[in-house]
Short mmCIF file of C-alpha atoms in Angstrom, two decimals:
data_model
loop_
_atom_site.label_atom_id
_atom_site.label_comp_id
_atom_site.label_asym_id
_atom_site.label_seq_id
_atom_site.Cartn_x
_atom_site.Cartn_y
_atom_site.Cartn_z
CA UNK S 1 23.75 -17.55 10.44
CA UNK S 2 21.76 -15.59 8.32
CA UNK S 3 20.69 -11.67 8.94
CA UNK S 4 17.16 -11.32 10.44
CA UNK S 5 15.58 -8.62 7.58
CA UNK S 6 13.32 -6.07 9.19
CA UNK S 7 9.59 -4.76 7.91
CA UNK S 8 7.53 -2.04 8.59
CA UNK S 9 3.59 -2.13 7.56
CA UNK S 10 1.86 0.74 7.89
CA UNK S 11 -1.94 0.40 8.62
CA UNK S 12 -0.66 -2.87 9.56
CA UNK S 13 -3.52 -3.12 12.72
CA UNK S 14 -6.20 -4.60 10.53
CA UNK S 15 -7.14 -5.56 7.02
CA UNK S 16 -4.63 -5.77 4.34
CA UNK S 17 -1.73 -5.02 6.58
CA UNK S 18 -2.67 -7.08 8.98
CA UNK S 19 -2.73 -9.79 6.53
CA UNK S 20 0.93 -8.99 4.98
CA UNK S 21 2.57 -8.56 8.65
CA UNK S 22 1.17 -12.28 9.48
CA UNK S 23 2.63 -13.40 6.53
CA UNK S 24 5.99 -11.39 6.69
CA UNK S 25 6.66 -12.79 10.06
CA UNK S 26 5.68 -16.64 8.65
CA UNK S 27 8.45 -16.10 6.53
CA UNK S 28 10.99 -15.31 9.46
CA UNK S 29 10.90 -11.01 9.04
CA UNK S 30 10.65 -9.12 12.04
CA UNK S 31 7.72 -6.84 11.68
CA UNK S 32 7.02 -3.49 13.51
CA UNK S 33 3.29 -2.45 12.73
CA UNK S 34 2.08 1.08 12.09
CA UNK S 35 -1.18 2.46 12.58
CA UNK S 36 -3.26 5.58 13.85
CA UNK S 37 -4.12 3.36 16.64
CA UNK S 38 -3.62 -0.74 17.78
CA UNK S 39 -0.77 -1.43 15.83
CA UNK S 40 2.84 -1.72 17.42
CA UNK S 41 3.57 1.98 17.11
CA UNK S 42 0.81 4.50 17.07
CA UNK S 43 1.28 7.33 14.43
CA UNK S 44 0.12 9.28 11.09
CA UNK S 45 1.81 8.60 8.09
CA UNK S 46 0.83 12.00 7.19
CA UNK S 47 3.42 12.77 9.81
CA UNK S 48 6.88 13.33 8.75
CA UNK S 49 8.62 14.58 11.38
CA UNK S 50 6.78 11.83 13.65
CA UNK S 51 8.61 9.24 11.08
CA UNK S 52 11.66 10.28 11.47
CA UNK S 53 11.64 9.91 14.97
CA UNK S 54 10.45 6.24 14.53
CA UNK S 55 13.01 5.48 11.51
CA UNK S 56 15.66 6.45 14.86
CA UNK S 57 14.01 4.59 16.81
CA UNK S 58 13.56 1.01 14.68
CA UNK S 59 17.20 1.10 13.00
CA UNK S 60 17.14 -0.07 9.66
CA UNK S 61 14.32 -0.64 7.98
CA UNK S 62 14.89 -3.35 5.10
CA UNK S 63 11.02 -3.81 3.80
CA UNK S 64 8.32 -1.01 3.87
CA UNK S 65 5.06 -2.05 2.54
CA UNK S 66 2.64 0.76 2.50
CA UNK S 67 -0.76 -0.53 3.17
CA UNK S 68 -2.10 2.58 5.58
CA UNK S 69 -4.99 4.45 3.37
CA UNK S 70 -8.59 5.48 3.73
CA UNK S 71 -11.53 5.34 0.74
CA UNK S 72 -13.01 8.63 1.45
CA UNK S 73 -16.18 10.21 0.34
CA UNK S 74 -18.93 8.25 -1.50
CA UNK S 75 -20.42 10.86 -3.62
CA UNK S 76 -20.04 12.79 -7.14
CA UNK S 77 -17.28 14.33 -8.35
CA UNK S 78 -19.20 17.79 -8.23
CA UNK S 79 -20.50 17.41 -4.49
CA UNK S 80 -16.80 16.64 -3.19
CA UNK S 81 -15.30 19.05 -1.38
CA UNK S 82 -11.61 20.62 -1.36
CA UNK S 83 -11.42 19.35 2.01
CA UNK S 84 -12.21 15.94 1.55
CA UNK S 85 -9.64 15.91 -1.74
CA UNK S 86 -7.40 17.55 0.45
CA UNK S 87 -7.56 14.39 3.19
CA UNK S 88 -7.60 11.53 1.40
CA UNK S 89 -4.89 12.50 -1.22
CA UNK S 90 -2.57 13.81 2.36
CA UNK S 91 -3.09 10.12 4.14
CA UNK S 92 -2.94 8.00 0.67
CA UNK S 93 -0.75 9.79 -1.79
CA UNK S 94 1.77 11.98 1.14
CA UNK S 95 1.85 9.21 3.49
CA UNK S 96 3.06 6.89 0.57
CA UNK S 97 5.31 9.87 -0.10
CA UNK S 98 6.36 10.40 3.46
CA UNK S 99 7.55 6.57 4.78
CA UNK S 100 9.33 6.37 1.05
CA UNK S 101 11.37 9.21 2.27
CA UNK S 102 12.08 8.14 5.41
CA UNK S 103 13.20 4.63 4.75
CA UNK S 104 14.38 4.31 1.52
CA UNK S 105 17.38 6.17 1.62
CA UNK S 106 18.55 3.39 4.24
CA UNK S 107 17.72 0.60 1.97
CA UNK S 108 19.93 2.53 -0.76
CA UNK S 109 22.15 2.94 1.36
CA UNK S 110 22.47 -1.00 2.23
CA UNK S 111 22.18 -1.87 -1.21
CA UNK S 112 19.16 -3.75 -0.46
CA UNK S 113 15.05 -2.96 0.09
CA UNK S 114 11.87 -3.87 -1.06
CA UNK S 115 8.53 -1.28 -1.22
CA UNK S 116 5.28 -2.50 -1.66
CA UNK S 117 2.90 0.04 -2.05
CA UNK S 118 -0.52 -0.45 -2.40
CA UNK S 119 -3.45 0.90 -5.06
CA UNK S 120 -6.44 -0.46 -6.34
CA UNK S 121 -8.08 -1.12 -9.58
CA UNK S 122 -9.59 1.98 -8.24
CA UNK S 123 -6.52 3.63 -9.66
CA UNK S 124 -6.47 2.02 -12.53
CA UNK S 125 -9.90 1.97 -14.23
CA UNK S 126 -11.90 4.83 -11.88
CA UNK S 127 -14.64 4.20 -10.00
CA UNK S 128 -17.59 5.73 -10.18
CA UNK S 129 -18.99 8.05 -7.15
CA UNK S 130 -15.31 7.24 -5.87
CA UNK S 131 -13.06 10.00 -7.91
CA UNK S 132 -11.09 11.02 -5.07
CA UNK S 133 -10.33 7.85 -3.70
CA UNK S 134 -9.39 6.49 -7.64
CA UNK S 135 -7.24 9.31 -8.00
CA UNK S 136 -5.12 9.44 -5.16
CA UNK S 137 -4.49 5.85 -6.46
CA UNK S 138 -3.87 6.57 -9.65
CA UNK S 139 -0.84 8.78 -7.92
CA UNK S 140 0.01 6.33 -5.87
CA UNK S 141 0.72 4.14 -9.19
CA UNK S 142 2.62 6.51 -10.72
CA UNK S 143 4.65 7.72 -8.03
CA UNK S 144 6.02 4.15 -7.61
CA UNK S 145 6.84 3.62 -11.27
CA UNK S 146 8.59 7.23 -10.88
CA UNK S 147 10.30 5.67 -7.69
CA UNK S 148 10.86 2.02 -9.32
CA UNK S 149 12.61 3.60 -12.04
CA UNK S 150 14.67 5.59 -9.93
CA UNK S 151 16.17 3.46 -7.63
CA UNK S 152 16.74 0.29 -10.68
CA UNK S 153 20.27 0.29 -9.80
CA UNK S 154 19.82 0.68 -6.31
CA UNK S 155 19.25 -3.02 -5.06
CA UNK S 156 15.87 -1.28 -3.46
CA UNK S 157 12.82 -2.27 -6.04
CA UNK S 158 9.40 -0.63 -5.47
CA UNK S 159 6.40 -2.16 -7.06
CA UNK S 160 2.93 -1.63 -5.96
CA UNK S 161 -0.34 -4.04 -5.72
CA UNK S 162 -3.82 -3.01 -7.37
CA UNK S 163 -6.23 -4.98 -5.56
CA UNK S 164 -9.93 -5.55 -6.58
CA UNK S 165 -12.15 -5.69 -3.81
CA UNK S 166 -10.97 -7.44 -0.90
CA UNK S 167 -13.37 -8.16 2.29
CA UNK S 168 -11.36 -5.70 4.45
CA UNK S 169 -13.05 -3.29 7.56
CA UNK S 170 -12.01 -0.46 4.73
CA UNK S 171 -14.86 -1.34 2.63
CA UNK S 172 -17.21 -1.32 5.45
CA UNK S 173 -17.45 2.27 4.68
CA UNK S 174 -18.62 1.74 1.12
CA UNK S 175 -22.19 2.65 0.49
CA UNK S 176 -23.42 -0.98 -0.41
CA UNK S 177 -24.74 -0.04 -4.05
CA UNK S 178 -21.05 1.03 -4.89
CA UNK S 179 -19.44 -2.24 -3.35
CA UNK S 180 -21.91 -4.48 -5.11
CA UNK S 181 -21.35 -2.24 -8.65
CA UNK S 182 -17.53 -3.00 -8.14
CA UNK S 183 -17.96 -6.87 -7.18
CA UNK S 184 -19.81 -7.36 -9.97
CA UNK S 185 -16.56 -6.35 -12.31
CA UNK S 186 -15.14 -9.33 -11.53
CA UNK S 187 -15.26 -12.46 -13.72
CA UNK S 188 -14.69 -14.81 -10.50
CA UNK S 189 -18.08 -12.94 -9.23
CA UNK S 190 -16.24 -13.23 -5.10
CA UNK S 191 -14.26 -10.52 -3.66
CA UNK S 192 -10.53 -11.31 -2.56
CA UNK S 193 -9.28 -12.91 0.54
CA UNK S 194 -6.46 -10.65 2.67
CA UNK S 195 -4.37 -14.10 2.98
CA UNK S 196 -4.82 -13.91 -1.13
CA UNK S 197 -3.25 -10.77 -0.93
CA UNK S 198 -0.21 -11.57 1.53
CA UNK S 199 1.23 -13.77 -0.04
CA UNK S 200 1.67 -11.13 -3.23
CA UNK S 201 3.34 -9.17 -1.24
CA UNK S 202 5.52 -11.49 0.45
CA UNK S 203 6.78 -12.08 -3.22
CA UNK S 204 7.62 -8.95 -3.86
CA UNK S 205 9.39 -7.92 0.00
CA UNK S 206 11.70 -10.93 -1.25
CA UNK S 207 14.82 -12.33 -2.75
CA UNK S 208 11.93 -14.28 -5.12
CA UNK S 209 11.70 -10.93 -6.47
CA UNK S 210 14.35 -9.64 -8.87
CA UNK S 211 13.70 -8.32 -11.98
CA UNK S 212 10.54 -6.24 -11.32
CA UNK S 213 10.39 -2.56 -10.27
CA UNK S 214 7.80 0.22 -10.92
CA UNK S 215 5.72 -2.55 -11.75
CA UNK S 216 1.79 -2.65 -10.82
CA UNK S 217 0.35 -6.25 -9.59
CA UNK S 218 -3.17 -6.79 -10.15
CA UNK S 219 -5.00 -8.93 -7.77
CA UNK S 220 -8.57 -8.74 -8.99
CA UNK S 221 -10.25 -11.81 -9.85
CA UNK S 222 -10.01 -11.19 -13.13
CA UNK S 223 -11.12 -7.28 -13.71
CA UNK S 224 -7.99 -6.37 -14.69
CA UNK S 225 -8.18 -5.81 -18.52
CA UNK S 226 -4.46 -3.84 -19.41
#
């Protein structure tokens, strides 16, 4: 009898995280969602001590999907504040670091694991009016590349997804003019659907990916240029 693999999806209460959790369950994984509210476990990814207590209760986690994130301020760089930068970087960057520091050692010890981080096309291109968010997602890309190299011979693969605009509640807070502009950059002339991204998550969470780590997977309707 095959062992059922376990997955933890942060930001799993809504949007891309919820879609990923549903898709992984369809693949037969035992999925636990974590979010600040509305999830199987309500917790904040910025609190590493809390994550470590959760890890003790959950037991082994084979797949970690880091979907928790916030957009932050929609304003020019010169109008942003230090507090806004710290808040977004705490959630988007340190939140991802915290979960990886908590759950990757167990994967490495067991000789198998998959980490799927979420960045954004903003992390590659930089979106005007979203400097804080763009910088945070660029950091997640570099973090993934570094971790992928560090773990390359361990059986733990670490990859990152860089979506363009996807129809999720997260974008409800994006200014309409900013949303319209970044949608206009997509050659397919539409925004993506959560279930389309979830398919990519499912692949990167499985044995079907075996020779790819530290890689950036664009899902952008043709927007990506490098």
